């Protein structure tokens, strides 16, 4: 019976995006609105199956995602049925969540553990944004972007980022490999881009807050390196507001979205 059941099952990957303003992050929590639970309810109702959706990682309350990857198992569907599901699910989902694609993947695929890199962007608005206030943090302070970039580049030289992680977090280690970390400036925004194999809880927002202290001249490049080497969250700066943070991209070895 179990073998027959598994023969009728297929694993699917979902490519989606969401505005995290109205959610307490990705992960299901008691008495809190989450992206994961919202998706599971909609998929379960439409497919008339108990659907469990696993995401590529946690995003905190108020954080957004332009390209987020998740997976689930369900009965085998044809390509036409998958396309119909995408159309229907986008009708039933709230307006702040959109499904781009659903595709068959190998049964051993895992959206979280198979990801080889993740890219985040943080947006600081230099001017008030009446029509974009939920997607950037208004911080009208003159910052030295050159110094912030020198500090950001140093992140690629280190592996242990304990100083930029929430203290109470269930991880085995604080090691991350940072492939890219840089600031760019436009007329309206300062944008921080960081790409790594993994991220710790609150890591990007804490990095942004600490790099701002560099930009204000409150800490030097050497001070910034000392903060990393201290492996002590109390040494780092404040956490920037969640609304400016976007998960931009998740990459895999053998699957393209």
GROMACS .gro file of N, CA, C and O in nm, residues 143-153 183-185 190 211 214-215 221:
model
   76
  143UNK      N    1   2.567   5.974   0.471
  143UNK     CA    2   2.653   5.860   0.501
  143UNK      C    3   2.768   5.853   0.401
  143UNK      O    4   2.753   5.887   0.284
  144UNK      N    5   2.881   5.806   0.448
  144UNK     CA    6   3.000   5.790   0.364
  144UNK      C    7   2.994   5.652   0.299
  144UNK      O    8   3.037   5.552   0.360
  145UNK      N    9   2.942   5.646   0.177
  145UNK     CA   10   2.924   5.518   0.109
  145UNK      C   11   3.057   5.451   0.081
  145UNK      O   12   3.069   5.328   0.086
  146UNK      N   13   3.161   5.529   0.053
  146UNK     CA   14   3.292   5.471   0.026
  146UNK      C   15   3.343   5.392   0.146
  146UNK      O   16   3.391   5.280   0.133
  147UNK      N   17   3.333   5.451   0.263
  147UNK     CA   18   3.376   5.381   0.385
  147UNK      C   19   3.288   5.260   0.413
  147UNK      O   20   3.338   5.154   0.455
  148UNK      N   21   3.159   5.272   0.388
  148UNK     CA   22   3.068   5.160   0.409
  148UNK      C   23   3.101   5.044   0.316
  148UNK      O   24   3.090   4.926   0.353
  149UNK      N   25   3.144   5.076   0.195
  149UNK     CA   26   3.182   4.971   0.100
  149UNK      C   27   3.313   4.903   0.140
  149UNK      O   28   3.327   4.782   0.126
  150UNK      N   29   3.407   4.980   0.189
  150UNK     CA   30   3.533   4.921   0.235
  150UNK      C   31   3.505   4.821   0.347
  150UNK      O   32   3.560   4.710   0.350
  151UNK      N   33   3.417   4.861   0.439
  151UNK     CA   34   3.379   4.771   0.548
  151UNK      C   35   3.303   4.650   0.496
  151UNK      O   36   3.327   4.536   0.539
  152UNK      N   37   3.211   4.672   0.402
  152UNK     CA   38   3.131   4.563   0.348
  152UNK      C   39   3.218   4.458   0.279
  152UNK      O   40   3.196   4.337   0.293
  153UNK      N   41   3.320   4.504   0.206
  153UNK     CA   42   3.408   4.411   0.136
  153UNK      C   43   3.481   4.318   0.234
  153UNK      O   44   3.515   4.204   0.199
  183UNK      N   45   2.753   4.831  -0.144
  183UNK     CA   46   2.654   4.939  -0.146
  183UNK      C   47   2.657   5.009  -0.281
  183UNK      O   48   2.763   5.023  -0.341
  184UNK      N   49   2.541   5.054  -0.326
  184UNK     CA   50   2.533   5.141  -0.442
  184UNK      C   51   2.436   5.254  -0.409
  184UNK      O   52   2.349   5.240  -0.323
  185UNK      N   53   2.452   5.364  -0.479
  185UNK     CA   54   2.371   5.483  -0.450
  185UNK      C   55   2.303   5.532  -0.576
  185UNK      O   56   2.364   5.543  -0.682
  190UNK      N   57   1.990   5.429  -0.114
  190UNK     CA   58   2.113   5.356  -0.089
  190UNK      C   59   2.073   5.209  -0.085
  190UNK      O   60   1.978   5.174  -0.013
  211UNK      N   61   2.691   4.887   0.955
  211UNK     CA   62   2.756   4.959   0.845
  211UNK      C   63   2.714   5.106   0.840
  211UNK      O   64   2.793   5.192   0.799
  214UNK      N   65   2.942   5.289   1.050
  214UNK     CA   66   3.065   5.319   0.975
  214UNK      C   67   3.044   5.443   0.889
  214UNK      O   68   3.128   5.533   0.885
  215UNK      N   69   2.931   5.446   0.818
  215UNK     CA   70   2.900   5.557   0.729
  215UNK      C   71   2.885   5.690   0.801
  215UNK      O   72   2.911   5.797   0.742
  221UNK      N   73   3.693   5.130   1.008
  221UNK     CA   74   3.701   5.001   0.940
  221UNK      C   75   3.763   4.897   1.034
  221UNK      O   76   3.718   4.783   1.041
   0.00000   0.00000   0.00000
